[in-house]
XYZ file of C-alpha atoms in Angstrom:
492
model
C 20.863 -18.290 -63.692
C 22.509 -19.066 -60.633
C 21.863 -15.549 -58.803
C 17.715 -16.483 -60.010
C 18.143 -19.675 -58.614
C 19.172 -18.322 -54.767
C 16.715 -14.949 -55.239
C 13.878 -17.826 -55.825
C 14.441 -19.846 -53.226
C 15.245 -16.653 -50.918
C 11.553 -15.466 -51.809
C 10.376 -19.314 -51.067
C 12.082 -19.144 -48.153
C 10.648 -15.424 -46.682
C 7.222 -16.642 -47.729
C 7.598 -19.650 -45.376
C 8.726 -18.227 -42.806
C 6.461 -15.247 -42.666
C 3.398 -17.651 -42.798
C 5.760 -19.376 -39.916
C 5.775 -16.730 -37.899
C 1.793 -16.528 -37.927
C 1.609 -19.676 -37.109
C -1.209 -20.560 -33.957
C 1.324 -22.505 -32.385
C 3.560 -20.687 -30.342
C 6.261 -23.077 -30.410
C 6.341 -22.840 -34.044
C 6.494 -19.368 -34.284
C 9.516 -19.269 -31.756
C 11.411 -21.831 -33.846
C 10.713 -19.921 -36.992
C 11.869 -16.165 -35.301
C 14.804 -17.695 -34.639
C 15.467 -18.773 -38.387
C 14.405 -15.634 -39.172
C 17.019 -14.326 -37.930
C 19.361 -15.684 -39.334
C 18.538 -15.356 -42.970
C 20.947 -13.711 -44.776
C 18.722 -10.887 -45.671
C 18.968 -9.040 -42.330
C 16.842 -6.189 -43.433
C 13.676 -8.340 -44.328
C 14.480 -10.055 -41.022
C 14.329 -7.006 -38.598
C 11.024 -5.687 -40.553
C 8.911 -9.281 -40.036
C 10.400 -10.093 -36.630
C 9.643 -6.050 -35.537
C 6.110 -7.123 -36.719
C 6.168 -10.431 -35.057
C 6.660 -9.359 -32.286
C 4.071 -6.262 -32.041
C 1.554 -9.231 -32.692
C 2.953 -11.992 -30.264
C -0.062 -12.588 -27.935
C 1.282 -11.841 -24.223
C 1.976 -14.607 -22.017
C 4.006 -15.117 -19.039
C 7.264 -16.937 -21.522
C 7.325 -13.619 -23.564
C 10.700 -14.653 -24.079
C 10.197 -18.163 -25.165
C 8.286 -16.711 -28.309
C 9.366 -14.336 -31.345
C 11.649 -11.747 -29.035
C 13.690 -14.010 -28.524
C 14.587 -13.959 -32.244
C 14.179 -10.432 -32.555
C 16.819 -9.579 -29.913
C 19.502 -12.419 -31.909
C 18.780 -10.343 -35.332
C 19.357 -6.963 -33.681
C 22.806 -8.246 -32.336
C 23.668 -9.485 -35.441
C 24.673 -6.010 -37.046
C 27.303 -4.097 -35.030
C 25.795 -0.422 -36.488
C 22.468 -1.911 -35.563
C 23.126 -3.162 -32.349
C 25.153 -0.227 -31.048
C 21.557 2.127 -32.627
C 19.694 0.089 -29.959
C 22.351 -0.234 -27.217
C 22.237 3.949 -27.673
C 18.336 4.156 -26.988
C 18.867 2.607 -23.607
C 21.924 3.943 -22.514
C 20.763 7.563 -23.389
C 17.189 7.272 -21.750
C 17.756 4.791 -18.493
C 16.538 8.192 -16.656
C 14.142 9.216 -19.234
C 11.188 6.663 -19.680
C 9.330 8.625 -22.037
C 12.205 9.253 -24.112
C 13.272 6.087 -24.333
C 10.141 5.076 -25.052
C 9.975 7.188 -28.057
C 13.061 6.612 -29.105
C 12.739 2.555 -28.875
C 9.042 2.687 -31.293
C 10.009 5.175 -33.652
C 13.296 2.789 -34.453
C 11.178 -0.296 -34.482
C 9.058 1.947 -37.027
C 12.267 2.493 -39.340
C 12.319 -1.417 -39.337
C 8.837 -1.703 -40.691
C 6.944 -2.654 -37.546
C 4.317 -0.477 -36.068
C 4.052 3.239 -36.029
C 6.012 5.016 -33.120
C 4.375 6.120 -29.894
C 2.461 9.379 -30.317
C 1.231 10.080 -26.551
C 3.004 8.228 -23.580
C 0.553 8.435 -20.961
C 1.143 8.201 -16.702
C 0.637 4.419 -16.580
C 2.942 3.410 -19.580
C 5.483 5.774 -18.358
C 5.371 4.075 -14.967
C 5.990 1.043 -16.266
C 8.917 1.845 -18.268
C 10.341 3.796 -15.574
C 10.278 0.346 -13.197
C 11.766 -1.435 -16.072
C 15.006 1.061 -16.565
C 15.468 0.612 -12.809
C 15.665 -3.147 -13.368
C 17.628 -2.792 -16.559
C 20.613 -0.837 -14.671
C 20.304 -3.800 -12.078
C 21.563 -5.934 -15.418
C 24.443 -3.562 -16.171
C 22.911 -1.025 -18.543
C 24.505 2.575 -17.765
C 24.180 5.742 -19.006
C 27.994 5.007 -20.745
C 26.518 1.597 -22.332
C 27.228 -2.103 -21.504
C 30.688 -2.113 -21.116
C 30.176 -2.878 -17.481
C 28.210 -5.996 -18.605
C 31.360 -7.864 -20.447
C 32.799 -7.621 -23.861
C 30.328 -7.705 -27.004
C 29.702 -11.395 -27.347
C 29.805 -12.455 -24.454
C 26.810 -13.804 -22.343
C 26.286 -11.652 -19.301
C 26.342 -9.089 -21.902
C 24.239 -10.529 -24.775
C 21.516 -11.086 -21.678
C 21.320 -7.562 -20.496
C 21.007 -6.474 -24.439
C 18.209 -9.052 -24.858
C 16.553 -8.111 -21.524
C 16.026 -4.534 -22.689
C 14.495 -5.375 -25.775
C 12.217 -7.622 -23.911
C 10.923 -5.784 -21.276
C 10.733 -2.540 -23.748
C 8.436 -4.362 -26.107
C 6.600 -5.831 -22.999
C 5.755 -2.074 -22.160
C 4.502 -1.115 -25.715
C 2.143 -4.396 -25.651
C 0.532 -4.476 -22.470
C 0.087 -0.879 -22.653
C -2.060 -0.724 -25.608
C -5.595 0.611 -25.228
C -8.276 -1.730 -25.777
C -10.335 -1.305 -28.720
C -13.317 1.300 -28.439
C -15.898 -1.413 -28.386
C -14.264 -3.514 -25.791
C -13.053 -0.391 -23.637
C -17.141 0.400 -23.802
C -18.077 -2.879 -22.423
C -15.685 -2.915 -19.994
C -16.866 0.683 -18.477
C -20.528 -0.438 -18.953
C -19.801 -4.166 -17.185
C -17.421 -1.953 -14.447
C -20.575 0.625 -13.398
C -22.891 -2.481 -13.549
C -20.863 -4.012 -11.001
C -20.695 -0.949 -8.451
C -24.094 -0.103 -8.845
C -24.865 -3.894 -7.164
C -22.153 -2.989 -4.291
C -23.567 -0.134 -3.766
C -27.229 -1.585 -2.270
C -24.639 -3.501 0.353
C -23.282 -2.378 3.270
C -19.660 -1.157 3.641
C -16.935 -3.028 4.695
C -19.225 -5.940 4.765
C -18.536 -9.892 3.081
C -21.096 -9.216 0.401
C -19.800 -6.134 -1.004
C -16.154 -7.143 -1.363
C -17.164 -10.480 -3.336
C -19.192 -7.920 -5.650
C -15.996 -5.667 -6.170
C -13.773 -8.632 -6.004
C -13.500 -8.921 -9.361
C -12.467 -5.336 -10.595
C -9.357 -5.850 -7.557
C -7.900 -9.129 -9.133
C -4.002 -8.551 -10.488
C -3.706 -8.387 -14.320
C -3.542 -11.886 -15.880
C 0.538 -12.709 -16.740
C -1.281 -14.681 -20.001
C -3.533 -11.667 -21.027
C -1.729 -8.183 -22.149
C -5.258 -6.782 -22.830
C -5.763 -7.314 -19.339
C -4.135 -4.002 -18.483
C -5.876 -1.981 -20.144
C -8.845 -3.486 -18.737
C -7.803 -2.747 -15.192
C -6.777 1.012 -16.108
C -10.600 1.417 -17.157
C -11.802 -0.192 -13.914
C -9.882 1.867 -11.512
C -11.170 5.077 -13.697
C -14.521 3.553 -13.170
C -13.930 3.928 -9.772
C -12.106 6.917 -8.883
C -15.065 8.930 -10.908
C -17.174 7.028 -8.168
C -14.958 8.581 -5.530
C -15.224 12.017 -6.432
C -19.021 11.428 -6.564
C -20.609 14.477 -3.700
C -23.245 11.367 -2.675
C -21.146 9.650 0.233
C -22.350 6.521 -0.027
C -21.013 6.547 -3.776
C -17.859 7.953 -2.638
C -17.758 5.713 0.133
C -17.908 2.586 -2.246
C -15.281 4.114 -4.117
C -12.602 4.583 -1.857
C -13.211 0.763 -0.404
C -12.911 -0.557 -4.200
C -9.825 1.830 -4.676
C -8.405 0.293 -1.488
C -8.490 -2.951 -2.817
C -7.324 -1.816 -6.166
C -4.269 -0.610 -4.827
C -3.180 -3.682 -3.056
C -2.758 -5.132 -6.471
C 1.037 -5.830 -7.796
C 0.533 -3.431 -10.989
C -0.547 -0.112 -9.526
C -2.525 1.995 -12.258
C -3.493 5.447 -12.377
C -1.238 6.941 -9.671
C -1.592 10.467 -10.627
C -5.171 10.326 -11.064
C -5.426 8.501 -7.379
C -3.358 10.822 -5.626
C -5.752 13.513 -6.798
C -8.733 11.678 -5.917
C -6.987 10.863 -2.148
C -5.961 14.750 -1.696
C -9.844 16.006 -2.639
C -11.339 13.465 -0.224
C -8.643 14.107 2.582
C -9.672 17.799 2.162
C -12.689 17.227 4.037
C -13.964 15.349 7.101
C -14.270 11.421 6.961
C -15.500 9.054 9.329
C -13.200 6.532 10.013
C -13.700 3.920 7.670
C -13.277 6.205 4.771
C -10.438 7.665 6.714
C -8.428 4.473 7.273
C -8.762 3.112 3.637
C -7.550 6.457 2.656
C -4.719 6.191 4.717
C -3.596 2.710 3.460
C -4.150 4.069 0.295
C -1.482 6.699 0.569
C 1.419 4.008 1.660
C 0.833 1.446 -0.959
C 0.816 4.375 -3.527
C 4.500 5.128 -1.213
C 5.538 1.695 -1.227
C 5.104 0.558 -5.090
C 7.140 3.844 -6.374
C 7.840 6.706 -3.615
C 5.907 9.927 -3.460
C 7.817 12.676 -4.074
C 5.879 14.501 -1.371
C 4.419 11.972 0.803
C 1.739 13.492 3.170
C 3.766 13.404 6.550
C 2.159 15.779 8.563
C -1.407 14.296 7.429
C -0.363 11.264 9.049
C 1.282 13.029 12.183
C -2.215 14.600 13.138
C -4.291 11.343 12.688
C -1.824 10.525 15.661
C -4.246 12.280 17.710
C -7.749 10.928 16.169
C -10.616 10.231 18.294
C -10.895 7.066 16.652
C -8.269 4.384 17.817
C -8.489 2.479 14.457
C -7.482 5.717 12.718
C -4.352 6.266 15.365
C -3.414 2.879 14.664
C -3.531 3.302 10.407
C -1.321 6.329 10.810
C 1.220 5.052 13.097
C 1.555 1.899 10.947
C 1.448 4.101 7.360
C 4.273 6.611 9.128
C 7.358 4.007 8.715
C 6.892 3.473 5.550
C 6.120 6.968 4.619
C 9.323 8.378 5.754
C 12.058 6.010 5.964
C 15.044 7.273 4.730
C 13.561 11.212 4.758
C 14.309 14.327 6.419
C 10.882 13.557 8.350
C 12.340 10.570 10.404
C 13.431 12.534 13.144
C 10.094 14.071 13.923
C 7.941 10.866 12.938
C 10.449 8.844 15.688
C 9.641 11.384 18.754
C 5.695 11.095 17.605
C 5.773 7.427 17.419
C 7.803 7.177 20.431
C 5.087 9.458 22.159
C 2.426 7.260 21.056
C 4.002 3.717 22.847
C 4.407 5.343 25.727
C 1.241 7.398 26.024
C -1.336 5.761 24.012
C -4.861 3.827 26.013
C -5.051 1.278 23.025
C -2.298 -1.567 22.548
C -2.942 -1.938 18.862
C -2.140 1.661 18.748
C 0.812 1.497 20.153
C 1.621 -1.825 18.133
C 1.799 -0.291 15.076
C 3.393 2.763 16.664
C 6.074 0.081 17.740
C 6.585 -1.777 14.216
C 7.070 1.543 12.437
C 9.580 2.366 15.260
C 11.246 -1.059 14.473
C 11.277 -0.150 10.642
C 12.284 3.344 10.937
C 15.852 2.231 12.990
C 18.736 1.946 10.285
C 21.457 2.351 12.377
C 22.186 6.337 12.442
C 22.368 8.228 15.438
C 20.482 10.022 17.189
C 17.445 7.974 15.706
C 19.164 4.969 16.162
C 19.106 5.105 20.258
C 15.958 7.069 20.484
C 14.034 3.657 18.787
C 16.001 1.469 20.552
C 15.097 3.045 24.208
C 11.963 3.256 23.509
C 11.465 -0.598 22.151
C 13.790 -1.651 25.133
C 11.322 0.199 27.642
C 8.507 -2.192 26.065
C 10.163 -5.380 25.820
C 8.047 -7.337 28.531
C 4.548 -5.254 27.158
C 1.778 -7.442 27.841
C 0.617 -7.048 23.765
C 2.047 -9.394 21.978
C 1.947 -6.765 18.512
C 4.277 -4.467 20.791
C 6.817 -7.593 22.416
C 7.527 -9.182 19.034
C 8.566 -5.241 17.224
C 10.847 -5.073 20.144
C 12.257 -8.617 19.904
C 12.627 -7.971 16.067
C 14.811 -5.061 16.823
C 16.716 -6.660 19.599
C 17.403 -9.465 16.838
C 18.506 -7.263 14.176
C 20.779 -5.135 16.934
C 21.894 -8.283 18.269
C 21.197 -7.530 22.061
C 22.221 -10.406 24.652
C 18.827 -11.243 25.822
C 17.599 -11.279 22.004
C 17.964 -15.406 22.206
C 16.684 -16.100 25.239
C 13.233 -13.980 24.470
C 12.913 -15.337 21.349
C 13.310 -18.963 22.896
C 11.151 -17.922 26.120
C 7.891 -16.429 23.548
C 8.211 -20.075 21.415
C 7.995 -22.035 24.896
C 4.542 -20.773 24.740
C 2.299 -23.392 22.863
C -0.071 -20.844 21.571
C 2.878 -17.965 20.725
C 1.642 -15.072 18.620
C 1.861 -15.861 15.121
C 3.774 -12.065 15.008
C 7.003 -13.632 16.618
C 7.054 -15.844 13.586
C 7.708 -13.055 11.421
C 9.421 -10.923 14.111
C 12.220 -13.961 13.156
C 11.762 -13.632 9.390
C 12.036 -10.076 9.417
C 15.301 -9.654 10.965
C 16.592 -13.002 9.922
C 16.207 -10.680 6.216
C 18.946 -8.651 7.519
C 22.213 -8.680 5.832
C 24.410 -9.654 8.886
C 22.333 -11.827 11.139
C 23.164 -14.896 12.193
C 21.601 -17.450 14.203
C 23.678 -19.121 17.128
C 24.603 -22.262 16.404
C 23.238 -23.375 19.918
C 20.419 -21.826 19.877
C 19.213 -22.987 16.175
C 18.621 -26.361 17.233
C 16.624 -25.554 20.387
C 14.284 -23.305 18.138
C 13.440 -25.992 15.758
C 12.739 -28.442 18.478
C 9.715 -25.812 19.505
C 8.510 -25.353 16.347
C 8.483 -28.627 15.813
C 6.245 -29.123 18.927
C 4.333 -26.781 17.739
C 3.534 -28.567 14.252
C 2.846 -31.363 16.366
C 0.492 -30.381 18.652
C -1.587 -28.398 15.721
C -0.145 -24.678 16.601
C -1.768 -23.586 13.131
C -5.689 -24.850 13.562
C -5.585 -22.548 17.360
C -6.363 -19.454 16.137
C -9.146 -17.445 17.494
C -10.711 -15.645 14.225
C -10.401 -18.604 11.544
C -11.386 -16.160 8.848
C -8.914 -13.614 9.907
C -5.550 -13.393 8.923
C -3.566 -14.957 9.406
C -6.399 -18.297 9.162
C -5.059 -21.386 9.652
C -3.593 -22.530 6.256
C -1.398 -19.361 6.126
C -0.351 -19.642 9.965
C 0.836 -24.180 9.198
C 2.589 -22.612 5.687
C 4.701 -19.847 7.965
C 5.467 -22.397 10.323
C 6.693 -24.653 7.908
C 8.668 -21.766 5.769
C 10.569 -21.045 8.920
C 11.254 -24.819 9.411
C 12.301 -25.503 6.248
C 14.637 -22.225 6.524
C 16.362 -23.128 9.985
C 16.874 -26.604 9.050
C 18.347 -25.425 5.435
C 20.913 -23.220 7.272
C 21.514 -25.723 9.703
């Protein structure tokens, strides 16, 4: 009677729940994960948080909702805990494994079926969360780096990888073949307007300004939607009409910039086949910054180097000027440096145009990590251009003469903010190598810095800049000035 009695109100209690955790309210189905998981029937547990959570809506809190109960159910098992502690530990250099691994166990549970095909963009995204994940502790030997079982530091490194691993599956799923239609249909509808506009003009980038925005944090479908918009363009780019291929390098550019970089493999293909033949130097340039954000938001295993080197010599000064800047980026930290340094260095010294050698002179200022013979080469160069009557070249050199801690260093950085109409680049000159492990600002010298950028607030240093719709326009030039306040007087 008794055993009835508990295996009825068990049943009540599994029913309530359940509709709990389908609640609207997201509050409510938090609260009820969390009971879930502790019900004494841990198998029914795992199998309706597994499918909670493969039908949580994304939103920026992912772990205020459902996972959060998920993760305390998995822990509560030691067999079960040490399955899942297993999948990361064994995969932290295998995203596709792991990935495999992860959905066919949440499978066994009862939730959805296990990945069949792990395509380039999910695989990316995994592989930037297993970075993050050994960051936390995880190694390939476990989490006994992360404290004892129980403990905190080590219950959050457990939870995180649950997290961010069912964040992956979600936000990776295709959209429905209906919606994925409309989106490709809305996408071409789009370009085909941008197309009757000029290049590189105002009216063209509002038109494509929508298919550049950054996935929405609230939105996992959102994704997916992106990763058929870039397709949507980079069949545009391979388009033999230029002018279609012209539009669809500028959209890619913008694409690109975004903080969730989709379709890398199929972009580097589409960058090599346009870089195979001539471009005028629009094109050109957008290709090139194309190449070092693809560099910058996971690094090329064979970044293009010696493309680069010979846009050194371009006719076109803009296109000098894109592959000086792209260069230090492109091969810090490779055996290219050495080469790239001497060409760069060539470039400051030789070069008609100062923006040329500006951005021959912050790659330079990049590029120096401290190693000989690189080391002096950048810093005779910089030193030779100290007083340079560009601005873009004077504040490189100052940054490096910061970061090196050279005995002028102070009294140019003091002498460029006397000025009341100083280069907004000296501003971050300071930021840059005030970023740097070991610097440290005089004490008397930090007081007589504030004092002129203080005058500078004053007198309205922000509103004086020539090109208001440039960057940086005025709003971004007062909210740098008063970052770099609010960080002198903080370390003060």
């Amino acid at each position: 009677m008794f055993k009835k009695r508990r295996e009825r109100k068990q049943a009540e209690l599994h029913e309530e729940l359940g509709a709990a955790l389908r609640d609207p309210d997201a509050a409510v189905r938090a609260k009820a994960a969390v009971d879930a998981a502790e019900a004494a029937d841990l198998e029914w547990a795992l199998r309706e948080l597994a499918a909670a959570v493969a039908r949580e809506p994304w939103t920026d809190d992912f772990h205020e909702t459902v996972v959060d109960g998920f993760c305390a159910a998995l822990r509560r098992d030691t067999a079960v805990r040490q399955r899942v502690e297993g999948i990361f530990a064994g995969h932290l250099d295998d995203p596709e494994g792991c990935l495999r691994a992860w959905t066919g166990f949440v499978e066994e549970l009862g939730g959805p079926p296990a990945l069949r095909e792990v395509g380039e963009d999910v695989r990316d995204d995994m592989r930037a969360r297993l970075t993050y994940l050994r960051s936390q502790g995880w190694t390939p030997e476990g989490l006994d780096g992360a404290g004892r079982p129980g403990s905190f530091t080590r219950e959050l490194a457990f939870d995180f990888a649950v997290l961010l691993t069912s964040l992956v599956v979600r936000r990776n799923e295709p959209l429905p073949a209906e919606d994925a239609e409309r989106v490709r249909t809305e996408t071409g509808a789009i370009l085909e307007r941008a197309l009757a506009t000029a290049p590189d003009s105002d009216v063209r980038l509002e038109l494509i300004a929508p298919l550049c925005d950054s996935p929405d944090d609230e939105a996992w479908t959102d994704r997916a939607r992106h990763g058929l918009q870039v397709d949507e363009t980079l069949d545009l780019c391979m388009s033999a009409d230029a002018d279609r291929a012209t539009l669809g390098v500028e959209t890619l550019h913008h694409q690109v910039m975004r903080d969730d970089l989709l379709r890398r493999g199929r972009t580097r293909e589409a960058l090599d086949h346009l870089l195979a033949r001539e471009q005028d130097p629009f094109v050109l340039n957008q290709l090139l910054g194309c190449y070092v954000q693809l560099h910058v938001a996971a690094s090329l295993p064979d970044p293009p180097v010696d493309l680069f080197l010979g846009r050194l010599r371009h006719a076109d000064d803009t296109v000098r000027s894109a592959a000086a800047f792209g260069l230090g980026p492109l091969t810090l930290g490779t055996p290219e440096e050495g080469r790239v340094v001497d060409a760069l260095v060539a470039l400051l010294d030789d070069d008609p145009e100062d923006e040329v050698r500006g951005s021959a002179a912050e790659s330079l200022a990049g590029l120096d990590r401290g190693e000989e013979p690189v080391s002096r080469t950048v810093s005779d160069a910089l030193e030779r251009h100290a007083d340079a009557s560009s601005p873009k070249i004077r504040a490189a050199a100052l940054q490096h003469a910061l970061e090196n801690g050279a005995t002028d260093a102070y009294d140019r950085l003091l002498r460029e903010f006397d000025s009341p109409d100083v280069d907004w680049r000296f501003l971050s000159a300071y930021e840059l190598a005030a970023m740097e492990g070991d610097f440290s600002l005089p004490d008397d010298i930090r007081p007589r810095l504030v004092e002129r950028l203080e005058r500078l607030e004053t007198t309205g240093w922000a509103a004086r800049c020539e090109d208001p719709d440039g960057y940086p326009d005025p709003d971004r030039r007062a909210e740098m000035l008063s970052d770099l306040l609010a960080q002198l007087r903080a370390r003060a």
